[in-house]
């Protein structure tokens, strides 16, 4: 039986993924600052909302208000009640006003995992986004501790049957790369003085995928992939 596919909300990317992500699994979007990770994560979130699903988005670095403003302008339905955008960015008010909030979501990956599981007691989210995971990695005491908690996170998410997208800023995301079900890599290149954005799939368990590096643009309407133009093959 063919696996159930979940649209990323980006047509060209679904095509690269042979129809979309496989439902109920955990995926990593990696890329350096400004490469478009949050934009892609928002497409994924909003595609869920558009098809009537409940979506949980945990933002750890970019304030939720900023996101609503910027992505609202791109035409995303950021105020839809089925889109739960949790701001886990560290602000002074949070420490003072909402006791333990930042602590719960951003202190460690274990805490984040149990906070997400707790949320599922109220709503059965079909998509979960953690953007970015970077801070939780830095917060871990040792690599082995992080590896264990990341694996526990992946297993918990799969048990919840949600399709999960996490973003990471770190170039060296070795641990996550082994444990996730697929990786989408975003890059910026300078070609003859012009900025070019590229996307490629480097891993996708259980599915074939487009082996080419594709270029894309971020427009007023979000991410648009040039599926007819490729930069080369994935090695
Ligand atoms: N309307 C627009 N037109 C063109 N480019 C845009 C538009 N809106 C945003 N961008 C580009 O998208 C980039 C931001 O993408 P995004 O926030 O998704 O990246 P990111 O990888 O999440 O970055 P960070 O690591 O800082 O979180 C901006 O740097 C900007 O160049
Ligand atoms: Mg971002």
Tab-separated table of C-alpha atoms and ligand atoms in Angstrom:
chain	number	residue	atom	x	y	z
A	1	UNK	CA	0.000	0.000	0.000
A	2	UNK	CA	1.271	3.442	-0.849
A	3	UNK	CA	1.950	5.680	2.144
A	4	UNK	CA	-0.354	8.606	2.877
A	5	UNK	CA	1.283	11.806	1.602
A	6	UNK	CA	1.057	15.182	3.268
A	7	UNK	CA	1.410	18.326	1.186
A	8	UNK	CA	4.105	20.774	2.246
A	9	UNK	CA	2.005	23.627	0.883
A	10	UNK	CA	4.689	24.278	-1.741
A	11	UNK	CA	3.692	22.716	-5.038
A	12	UNK	CA	7.197	22.354	-6.436
A	13	UNK	CA	8.471	20.818	-3.236
A	14	UNK	CA	5.662	18.236	-3.179
A	15	UNK	CA	6.729	17.334	-6.677
A	16	UNK	CA	10.344	16.925	-5.517
A	17	UNK	CA	9.061	14.661	-2.736
A	18	UNK	CA	7.172	12.435	-5.196
A	19	UNK	CA	3.841	13.700	-3.883
A	20	UNK	CA	4.626	15.079	-0.441
A	21	UNK	CA	5.923	14.061	2.964
A	22	UNK	CA	4.880	10.720	4.427
A	23	UNK	CA	2.236	11.270	7.103
A	24	UNK	CA	3.082	10.731	10.755
A	25	UNK	CA	6.828	11.182	10.458
A	26	UNK	CA	9.452	13.696	11.517
A	27	UNK	CA	11.304	15.904	9.031
A	28	UNK	CA	14.178	18.346	9.275
A	29	UNK	CA	14.506	21.593	7.346
A	30	UNK	CA	18.076	22.784	7.642
A	31	UNK	CA	19.737	25.934	6.460
A	32	UNK	CA	21.740	28.922	7.576
A	33	UNK	CA	20.081	32.209	8.668
A	34	UNK	CA	17.637	33.732	6.210
A	35	UNK	CA	17.509	30.758	3.858
A	36	UNK	CA	13.720	30.401	4.154
A	37	UNK	CA	13.187	27.797	6.882
A	38	UNK	CA	10.373	29.667	8.599
A	39	UNK	CA	8.737	30.497	5.273
A	40	UNK	CA	8.665	26.813	4.348
A	41	UNK	CA	7.434	25.853	7.831
A	42	UNK	CA	4.600	28.388	7.488
A	43	UNK	CA	3.574	26.958	4.119
A	44	UNK	CA	3.452	23.529	5.740
A	45	UNK	CA	1.432	24.826	8.694
A	46	UNK	CA	-1.012	26.790	6.569
A	47	UNK	CA	-1.585	23.917	4.181
A	48	UNK	CA	-2.794	21.938	7.205
A	49	UNK	CA	-5.086	24.735	8.335
A	50	UNK	CA	-6.416	25.124	4.798
A	51	UNK	CA	-7.429	21.483	4.735
A	52	UNK	CA	-9.199	21.728	8.082
A	53	UNK	CA	-6.496	20.258	10.308
A	54	UNK	CA	-5.279	21.527	13.661
A	55	UNK	CA	-1.714	22.780	13.581
A	56	UNK	CA	0.670	23.470	16.451
A	57	UNK	CA	3.593	25.802	15.702
A	58	UNK	CA	6.197	26.445	18.389
A	59	UNK	CA	8.445	29.384	17.623
A	60	UNK	CA	11.620	29.538	19.687
A	61	UNK	CA	13.465	32.482	18.188
A	62	UNK	CA	11.230	34.671	16.069
A	63	UNK	CA	8.495	36.373	18.111
A	64	UNK	CA	4.988	35.211	17.179
A	65	UNK	CA	3.790	38.798	16.633
A	66	UNK	CA	6.487	39.347	14.026
A	67	UNK	CA	5.526	36.156	12.282
A	68	UNK	CA	1.832	37.025	12.214
A	69	UNK	CA	2.684	40.390	10.746
A	70	UNK	CA	5.115	39.202	8.070
A	71	UNK	CA	3.337	36.022	7.030
A	72	UNK	CA	-0.086	37.629	7.278
A	73	UNK	CA	1.142	40.044	4.637
A	74	UNK	CA	2.079	37.081	2.443
A	75	UNK	CA	-1.579	36.040	2.521
A	76	UNK	CA	-1.310	33.290	5.128
A	77	UNK	CA	-4.341	32.767	7.381
A	78	UNK	CA	-2.312	33.371	10.560
A	79	UNK	CA	-5.312	34.185	12.750
A	80	UNK	CA	-7.230	31.003	11.995
A	81	UNK	CA	-8.257	29.372	15.307
A	82	UNK	CA	-6.968	26.000	14.064
A	83	UNK	CA	-3.479	27.502	13.869
A	84	UNK	CA	-1.964	27.526	17.344
A	85	UNK	CA	1.193	29.615	17.344
A	86	UNK	CA	3.054	29.276	20.624
A	87	UNK	CA	5.638	31.895	21.364
A	88	UNK	CA	8.453	30.251	23.301
A	89	UNK	CA	10.934	33.015	22.627
A	90	UNK	CA	12.650	34.317	25.738
A	91	UNK	CA	11.291	37.714	26.706
A	92	UNK	CA	11.415	39.528	29.977
A	93	UNK	CA	7.619	39.679	30.289
A	94	UNK	CA	7.320	35.948	29.933
A	95	UNK	CA	9.583	35.351	32.879
A	96	UNK	CA	7.558	37.753	34.948
A	97	UNK	CA	4.001	37.352	33.707
A	98	UNK	CA	3.661	33.797	32.551
A	99	UNK	CA	5.612	31.888	35.078
A	100	UNK	CA	7.497	28.921	33.756
A	101	UNK	CA	6.327	29.328	30.163
A	102	UNK	CA	9.715	29.758	28.571
A	103	UNK	CA	11.021	27.178	30.986
A	104	UNK	CA	8.525	24.586	29.805
A	105	UNK	CA	9.003	24.914	26.092
A	106	UNK	CA	12.542	26.035	25.627
A	107	UNK	CA	14.578	24.757	28.532
A	108	UNK	CA	15.195	21.326	27.154
A	109	UNK	CA	13.985	18.976	24.481
A	110	UNK	CA	12.504	16.663	27.122
A	111	UNK	CA	10.415	19.496	28.495
A	112	UNK	CA	9.321	20.531	25.047
A	113	UNK	CA	8.341	16.944	24.248
A	114	UNK	CA	6.205	16.585	27.351
A	115	UNK	CA	4.659	20.014	26.807
A	116	UNK	CA	3.626	18.959	23.293
A	117	UNK	CA	2.205	15.644	24.555
A	118	UNK	CA	0.253	17.604	27.159
A	119	UNK	CA	-1.227	19.786	24.400
A	120	UNK	CA	-2.451	16.705	22.564
A	121	UNK	CA	-4.743	15.934	25.491
A	122	UNK	CA	-6.907	18.838	24.327
A	123	UNK	CA	-6.459	18.827	20.572
A	124	UNK	CA	-5.323	16.155	18.157
A	125	UNK	CA	-2.908	18.173	16.044
A	126	UNK	CA	-2.038	16.610	12.730
A	127	UNK	CA	0.954	18.886	12.123
A	128	UNK	CA	3.546	20.118	14.597
A	129	UNK	CA	6.355	22.550	13.856
A	130	UNK	CA	9.346	23.332	16.076
A	131	UNK	CA	11.215	26.338	14.666
A	132	UNK	CA	14.147	26.182	15.317
A	133	UNK	CA	15.423	23.300	17.416
A	134	UNK	CA	18.852	24.945	17.651
A	135	UNK	CA	18.424	26.461	21.105
A	136	UNK	CA	17.342	23.140	22.591
A	137	UNK	CA	20.422	21.544	21.201
A	138	UNK	CA	22.664	24.149	22.736
A	139	UNK	CA	20.775	23.780	26.027
A	140	UNK	CA	21.654	20.087	26.281
A	141	UNK	CA	24.550	19.284	28.570
A	142	UNK	CA	26.125	16.604	26.471
A	143	UNK	CA	25.777	15.271	22.976
A	144	UNK	CA	24.689	11.883	24.227
A	145	UNK	CA	21.973	13.482	26.360
A	146	UNK	CA	20.723	15.410	23.342
A	147	UNK	CA	20.819	12.344	21.135
A	148	UNK	CA	18.697	10.400	23.605
A	149	UNK	CA	16.204	13.183	24.065
A	150	UNK	CA	15.993	13.774	20.319
A	151	UNK	CA	15.251	10.113	19.704
A	152	UNK	CA	12.621	10.190	22.455
A	153	UNK	CA	11.139	13.286	20.799
A	154	UNK	CA	10.942	11.560	17.399
A	155	UNK	CA	9.359	8.445	18.911
A	156	UNK	CA	6.843	10.463	20.902
A	157	UNK	CA	5.834	12.469	17.858
A	158	UNK	CA	5.372	9.332	15.791
A	159	UNK	CA	3.205	7.884	18.555
A	160	UNK	CA	1.044	11.012	18.388
A	161	UNK	CA	0.724	10.351	14.652
A	162	UNK	CA	1.478	13.963	13.769
A	163	UNK	CA	3.578	14.964	10.783
A	164	UNK	CA	6.375	17.016	12.306
A	165	UNK	CA	8.682	19.560	10.797
A	166	UNK	CA	11.634	20.877	12.726
A	167	UNK	CA	14.047	23.509	11.532
A	168	UNK	CA	17.691	23.818	12.404
A	169	UNK	CA	20.177	26.564	11.829
A	170	UNK	CA	23.233	24.598	12.624
A	171	UNK	CA	25.381	23.456	9.763
A	172	UNK	CA	26.400	20.454	11.777
A	173	UNK	CA	23.125	18.793	12.627
A	174	UNK	CA	24.528	15.299	12.566
A	175	UNK	CA	22.435	13.815	15.318
A	176	UNK	CA	19.120	15.001	13.953
A	177	UNK	CA	20.065	13.957	10.460
A	178	UNK	CA	20.442	10.330	11.470
A	179	UNK	CA	17.226	10.197	13.434
A	180	UNK	CA	14.712	12.066	11.288
A	181	UNK	CA	12.802	10.501	8.410
A	182	UNK	CA	13.794	13.090	5.865
A	183	UNK	CA	15.874	16.218	5.293
A	184	UNK	CA	15.205	19.296	3.176
A	185	UNK	CA	18.237	21.504	2.822
A	186	UNK	CA	17.998	25.214	1.968
A	187	UNK	CA	20.967	27.273	0.819
A	188	UNK	CA	21.911	30.668	-0.494
A	189	UNK	CA	24.476	30.970	-3.240
A	190	UNK	CA	25.978	33.974	-4.899
A	191	UNK	CA	26.158	33.558	-8.633
A	192	UNK	CA	27.706	36.436	-10.566
A	193	UNK	CA	26.814	38.792	-7.759
A	194	UNK	CA	23.184	37.649	-7.610
A	195	UNK	CA	21.623	35.834	-4.678
A	196	UNK	CA	20.265	32.443	-5.574
A	197	UNK	CA	18.280	30.245	-3.255
A	198	UNK	CA	18.486	26.485	-3.593
A	199	UNK	CA	16.601	23.538	-2.169
A	200	UNK	CA	17.455	19.879	-2.210
A	201	UNK	CA	16.289	16.719	-0.551
A	202	UNK	CA	19.120	14.772	0.982
A	203	UNK	CA	17.192	12.007	2.703
A	204	UNK	CA	13.655	10.661	2.498
A	205	UNK	CA	12.973	7.309	4.139
A	206	UNK	CA	10.356	5.196	2.409
A	207	UNK	CA	10.200	7.207	-0.800
A	208	UNK	CA	12.008	8.146	-3.935
A	209	UNK	CA	12.706	11.837	-4.517
A	210	UNK	CA	14.000	14.388	-6.973
A	211	UNK	CA	17.795	14.019	-7.042
A	212	UNK	CA	18.398	17.541	-8.343
A	213	UNK	CA	19.259	20.746	-6.538
A	214	UNK	CA	16.499	23.185	-7.488
A	215	UNK	CA	16.432	26.928	-7.301
A	216	UNK	CA	13.594	28.803	-5.638
A	217	UNK	CA	12.449	32.300	-4.882
A	218	UNK	CA	10.771	33.899	-1.923
A	219	UNK	CA	8.083	36.202	-3.258
A	220	UNK	CA	5.251	38.257	-1.772
A	221	UNK	CA	3.301	34.986	-1.795
A	222	UNK	CA	6.020	32.849	-0.247
A	223	UNK	CA	8.220	30.105	-1.605
A	224	UNK	CA	8.144	29.273	-5.316
A	225	UNK	CA	10.312	26.462	-6.657
A	226	UNK	CA	11.629	26.485	-10.191
A	227	UNK	CA	11.078	22.844	-10.999
A	228	UNK	CA	12.341	23.240	-14.529
A	229	UNK	CA	15.700	24.580	-13.519
A	230	UNK	CA	18.253	22.537	-11.641
A	231	UNK	CA	21.724	23.286	-10.412
A	232	UNK	CA	23.034	19.727	-10.314
A	233	UNK	CA	22.620	16.361	-8.760
A	234	UNK	CA	22.688	15.583	-5.052
A	235	UNK	CA	25.914	13.847	-4.126
B	1	LIG	N1	8.080	39.524	0.149
B	1	LIG	C1	9.302	39.040	0.046
B	1	LIG	N2	9.956	39.072	-1.116
B	1	LIG	C2	11.184	38.570	-1.247
B	1	LIG	N3	11.876	38.006	-0.262
B	1	LIG	C3	11.279	37.952	0.931
B	1	LIG	C4	9.981	38.457	1.139
B	1	LIG	N4	9.671	38.241	2.439
B	1	LIG	C5	10.736	37.630	2.977
B	1	LIG	N5	11.705	37.462	2.077
B	1	LIG	C6	13.033	36.839	2.290
B	1	LIG	O1	12.882	35.672	3.056
B	1	LIG	C7	13.928	35.641	4.019
B	1	LIG	C8	13.458	35.108	5.336
B	1	LIG	O2	13.131	33.841	5.251
B	1	LIG	P1	12.866	33.043	6.585
B	1	LIG	O3	12.530	33.903	7.731
B	1	LIG	O4	11.903	32.002	6.199
B	1	LIG	O5	14.320	32.431	6.806
B	1	LIG	P2	14.865	31.570	7.993
B	1	LIG	O6	15.742	30.558	7.390
B	1	LIG	O7	13.750	31.115	8.857
B	1	LIG	O8	15.753	32.632	8.771
B	1	LIG	P3	16.248	32.626	10.290
B	1	LIG	O9	17.379	31.662	10.335
B	1	LIG	O10	16.676	34.018	10.504
B	1	LIG	O11	15.094	32.204	11.134
B	1	LIG	C9	14.304	37.033	4.284
B	1	LIG	O12	15.669	37.081	4.559
B	1	LIG	C10	13.939	37.747	3.039
B	1	LIG	O13	15.094	37.890	2.272
B	2	LIG	MG1	13.331	31.331	10.885
